[in-house]
């Protein structure tokens, strides 16, 4: 019986590679995409797509409940939705801060909350969230303050979930990519050495390893994938 993996942000750069990797690994892949957006996922009986605005708590809770009802279990949840904004403290008013927290933290929290309860009841599961390097390095974070603050909450959330998850075999990992080699980043930084960046495929393979049966008994894993940048 294939395991069920829920992947949010599945239509993004990292999301698409992660969908491909988990399909290849033999999972039953369940994805969420933003309402109305066209997606070009490979058709097949092992991929099911749901539309949901994950910044909306009620909508998110309902879609997770529907997925659980229709698929029976959620063994693994990969919470990949996120976005970026520049700005030092002088540029970062409440609106700017709220926008980043909504996109980077709420979208993970609103999914993690019902998923965690489901995993507790089914005696275990794996959750993976995406952090960011500026949240760990103040010299970088000062230039992208709202982004760094919103991502720093991801690390704390994972710690708290791992404290509760220790008794019910739910392990939450945080992947910390450096600059991901995406078309948007190449356009924004045309003079950079793209070889130094981390590819979506490498991150997807690492996420797959973290979620695999062979995974050692990691507690509170935080995995940094910075490439050579
Ligand atoms: N790119 C980097 O260099 C980098 C570096 C460090 C960390 N990260 C983190 O890595 C993760 C993936 O990055 P990426 O470059 O693959 O991002 P991306 O290509 O911009 O993809 C973001 C995904 O989030 C989805 N999304 C946005 N708002 C949503 C909403 N309200 N409800 C549901 N889905 C929503 C998007 O869907 P639609 O396209 O349909 O709107 C898209 O699938 C993010 O958490 C990001 O912060 C990225």
XYZ file of C-alpha atoms and ligand atoms in Angstrom:
277
model
C 0.000 0.000 0.000
C 1.659 3.308 -1.059
C 2.125 5.967 1.590
C 0.234 9.242 1.276
C 2.221 12.481 1.062
C 0.552 15.888 1.175
C 2.565 18.577 -0.638
C 1.622 22.268 -0.401
C 3.099 24.835 -2.786
C 3.296 21.961 -5.235
C 3.199 24.189 -8.323
C 6.254 26.194 -7.226
C 9.874 25.591 -8.198
C 10.677 23.364 -5.245
C 7.156 21.946 -5.259
C 7.328 20.560 -8.799
C 10.631 18.769 -8.176
C 9.295 17.402 -4.908
C 6.139 16.084 -6.593
C 8.283 14.306 -9.242
C 10.597 12.826 -6.590
C 7.812 11.470 -4.394
C 5.941 10.032 -7.401
C 9.164 8.247 -8.399
C 9.522 7.012 -4.805
C 6.120 5.332 -5.122
C 4.053 7.612 -2.896
C 0.433 8.501 -3.420
C 0.904 12.259 -3.907
C -1.771 14.724 -2.780
C -1.108 18.341 -3.729
C -2.642 21.703 -2.957
C -2.549 24.619 -5.380
C -3.883 28.161 -5.190
C -7.453 28.450 -6.447
C -7.783 29.227 -10.140
C -4.108 28.635 -10.956
C -3.419 26.232 -13.806
C -0.998 23.435 -12.971
C 0.656 20.893 -15.234
C 1.135 17.920 -12.956
C 1.555 14.525 -14.616
C -1.840 12.842 -14.873
C -2.118 9.528 -13.093
C -3.914 7.677 -10.397
C -1.157 8.436 -7.868
C -1.655 12.212 -7.942
C -4.669 14.108 -6.617
C -4.962 17.885 -6.614
C -6.977 20.169 -4.317
C -7.389 23.940 -4.544
C -7.044 25.976 -1.354
C -5.856 29.398 -0.240
C -3.686 28.301 2.667
C -3.595 31.784 4.187
C -7.248 31.145 5.126
C -7.388 29.022 8.293
C -10.941 27.734 7.862
C -10.451 26.804 4.199
C -7.188 25.053 5.087
C -8.671 23.054 7.943
C -11.538 21.961 5.693
C -9.258 20.852 2.850
C -7.014 18.860 5.226
C -10.101 17.156 6.711
C -11.387 16.358 3.200
C -8.005 14.908 2.186
C -7.945 12.779 5.341
C -11.492 11.547 4.693
C -10.811 10.709 1.042
C -7.347 9.155 1.500
C -7.546 7.613 4.976
C -4.087 8.650 6.219
C -1.622 11.503 5.860
C 1.740 9.810 6.430
C 3.916 12.716 5.353
C 3.240 16.437 4.932
C 5.613 18.753 3.080
C 4.747 22.386 3.747
C 6.504 24.240 0.942
C 4.438 27.411 0.449
C 6.413 30.608 0.944
C 7.475 33.893 -0.542
C 10.150 36.541 -0.275
C 10.388 40.294 0.262
C 13.314 42.688 0.649
C 13.335 45.427 3.281
C 15.225 46.638 6.343
C 13.452 47.736 9.524
C 12.844 51.232 8.127
C 10.963 49.715 5.172
C 9.009 47.178 7.201
C 5.685 48.438 8.518
C 2.914 46.304 9.976
C 1.423 45.527 6.557
C 4.758 44.318 5.191
C 5.307 42.168 8.274
C 1.798 40.744 8.274
C 2.065 39.827 4.588
C 5.246 37.796 5.115
C 3.943 36.102 8.266
C 0.752 35.187 6.442
C 2.599 33.668 3.474
C 5.503 31.989 5.258
C 4.184 31.095 8.699
C 0.373 30.947 8.597
C 0.371 28.723 5.497
C 2.543 26.210 7.362
C 0.794 26.550 10.721
C -2.732 26.214 9.337
C -1.787 22.918 7.639
C 0.455 21.600 10.425
C -2.237 22.029 13.067
C -4.867 19.598 11.679
C -2.178 17.343 10.155
C -0.416 16.969 13.515
C -3.652 15.868 15.202
C -4.299 13.341 12.409
C -0.740 11.976 12.705
C -1.075 11.671 16.484
C -4.204 9.564 16.054
C -2.623 7.332 13.397
C 0.466 6.829 15.620
C 3.027 8.766 13.664
C 4.017 10.818 10.668
C 6.628 13.105 9.156
C 6.265 16.853 8.621
C 8.795 18.929 6.678
C 8.801 22.733 6.659
C 11.044 25.190 4.814
C 13.116 27.704 6.754
C 15.526 30.241 5.309
C 19.132 31.182 5.950
C 18.475 34.872 6.812
C 16.372 33.685 9.758
C 19.505 32.069 11.215
C 22.069 34.727 10.236
C 21.249 38.265 11.452
C 23.766 39.853 9.071
C 21.587 38.541 6.199
C 18.237 38.871 7.972
C 18.570 42.610 8.614
C 18.100 43.254 4.878
C 14.994 41.080 4.554
C 13.520 41.667 7.972
C 9.886 40.606 7.521
C 10.925 37.508 5.572
C 13.537 36.530 8.162
C 11.155 37.081 11.081
C 8.409 35.036 9.436
C 10.812 32.171 8.673
C 12.296 32.280 12.190
C 8.846 31.319 13.500
C 9.062 28.126 11.419
C 12.095 26.947 13.419
C 10.329 27.581 16.738
C 7.153 25.877 15.548
C 9.160 22.791 14.572
C 10.785 22.713 18.027
C 7.413 22.872 19.763
C 5.900 20.217 17.484
C 8.886 17.951 18.138
C 8.471 18.411 21.890
C 4.871 17.185 21.619
C 5.600 14.721 18.801
C 8.248 12.794 20.751
C 5.566 10.743 22.493
C 3.588 9.928 19.332
C 6.236 9.373 16.636
C 5.569 12.609 14.775
C 8.866 14.155 13.620
C 9.020 17.651 12.164
C 12.079 18.629 10.113
C 13.137 22.010 8.788
C 14.967 22.234 5.479
C 17.029 25.414 5.114
C 17.917 26.105 1.493
C 20.457 28.690 0.464
C 19.590 30.395 -2.820
C 17.568 27.922 -4.889
C 18.463 27.703 -8.582
C 15.154 28.927 -10.005
C 14.328 30.975 -13.134
C 13.213 33.868 -10.901
C 16.530 33.924 -9.005
C 18.544 33.703 -12.260
C 16.590 36.695 -13.579
C 17.048 38.673 -10.355
C 20.790 37.876 -10.038
C 22.039 37.410 -13.636
C 25.729 37.867 -12.698
C 25.763 35.240 -9.942
C 27.453 31.879 -10.356
C 24.410 29.595 -10.644
C 26.603 26.533 -9.938
C 26.934 27.746 -6.346
C 23.193 27.531 -5.745
C 21.236 24.529 -4.561
C 18.948 22.851 -7.073
C 15.283 22.077 -6.353
C 16.067 18.428 -7.229
C 18.753 18.178 -4.537
C 16.410 19.643 -1.932
C 13.628 17.279 -3.021
C 15.940 14.255 -2.709
C 16.956 15.384 0.783
C 13.331 15.788 1.828
C 12.649 12.307 0.476
C 15.536 10.896 2.546
C 14.255 12.635 5.673
C 10.867 11.009 5.168
C 12.071 7.540 4.192
C 11.914 4.333 6.205
C 15.750 4.269 6.246
C 15.873 7.575 8.056
C 17.802 7.222 11.318
C 15.885 8.283 14.420
C 16.590 11.980 13.965
C 15.188 14.207 16.659
C 14.520 17.849 15.794
C 16.271 17.741 12.390
C 17.321 21.047 10.837
C 19.063 20.402 7.526
C 20.993 23.196 5.844
C 21.431 22.976 2.078
C 23.408 26.048 1.145
C 25.230 24.750 -1.939
C 28.443 26.787 -2.265
C 26.790 30.151 -1.690
N 13.693 30.432 -3.892
C 14.659 30.501 -2.974
O 15.808 30.880 -3.271
C 14.380 30.091 -1.566
C 15.406 30.160 -0.605
C 15.149 29.756 0.705
C 13.891 29.295 1.039
N 12.906 29.245 0.091
C 11.605 28.711 0.483
O 11.390 27.513 -0.230
C 9.988 27.320 -0.457
C 9.741 27.093 -1.938
O 10.307 28.159 -2.661
P 10.077 28.292 -4.239
O 11.188 29.120 -4.775
O 9.779 26.959 -4.819
O 8.762 29.195 -4.240
P 7.738 29.471 -5.443
O 8.234 28.925 -6.727
O 7.423 30.943 -5.384
O 6.473 28.642 -5.007
C 5.654 29.054 -3.958
C 4.424 28.187 -3.955
O 3.548 28.645 -2.929
C 2.229 28.685 -3.465
N 1.391 29.673 -2.767
C 1.628 31.001 -2.643
N 0.630 31.572 -1.941
C -0.247 30.578 -1.625
C -1.478 30.523 -0.928
N -2.023 31.630 -0.373
N -2.109 29.338 -0.790
C -1.587 28.225 -1.330
N -0.430 28.190 -2.026
C 0.228 29.372 -2.153
C 2.430 29.065 -4.914
O 1.296 28.706 -5.663
P 0.845 29.589 -6.932
O 2.046 29.731 -7.812
O -0.239 28.770 -7.510
O 0.370 30.884 -6.365
C 3.653 28.223 -5.272
O 3.269 26.918 -5.586
C 9.310 28.561 0.103
O 8.869 28.296 1.416
C 10.432 29.589 0.121
O 10.236 30.602 1.092
C 13.128 29.628 -1.198
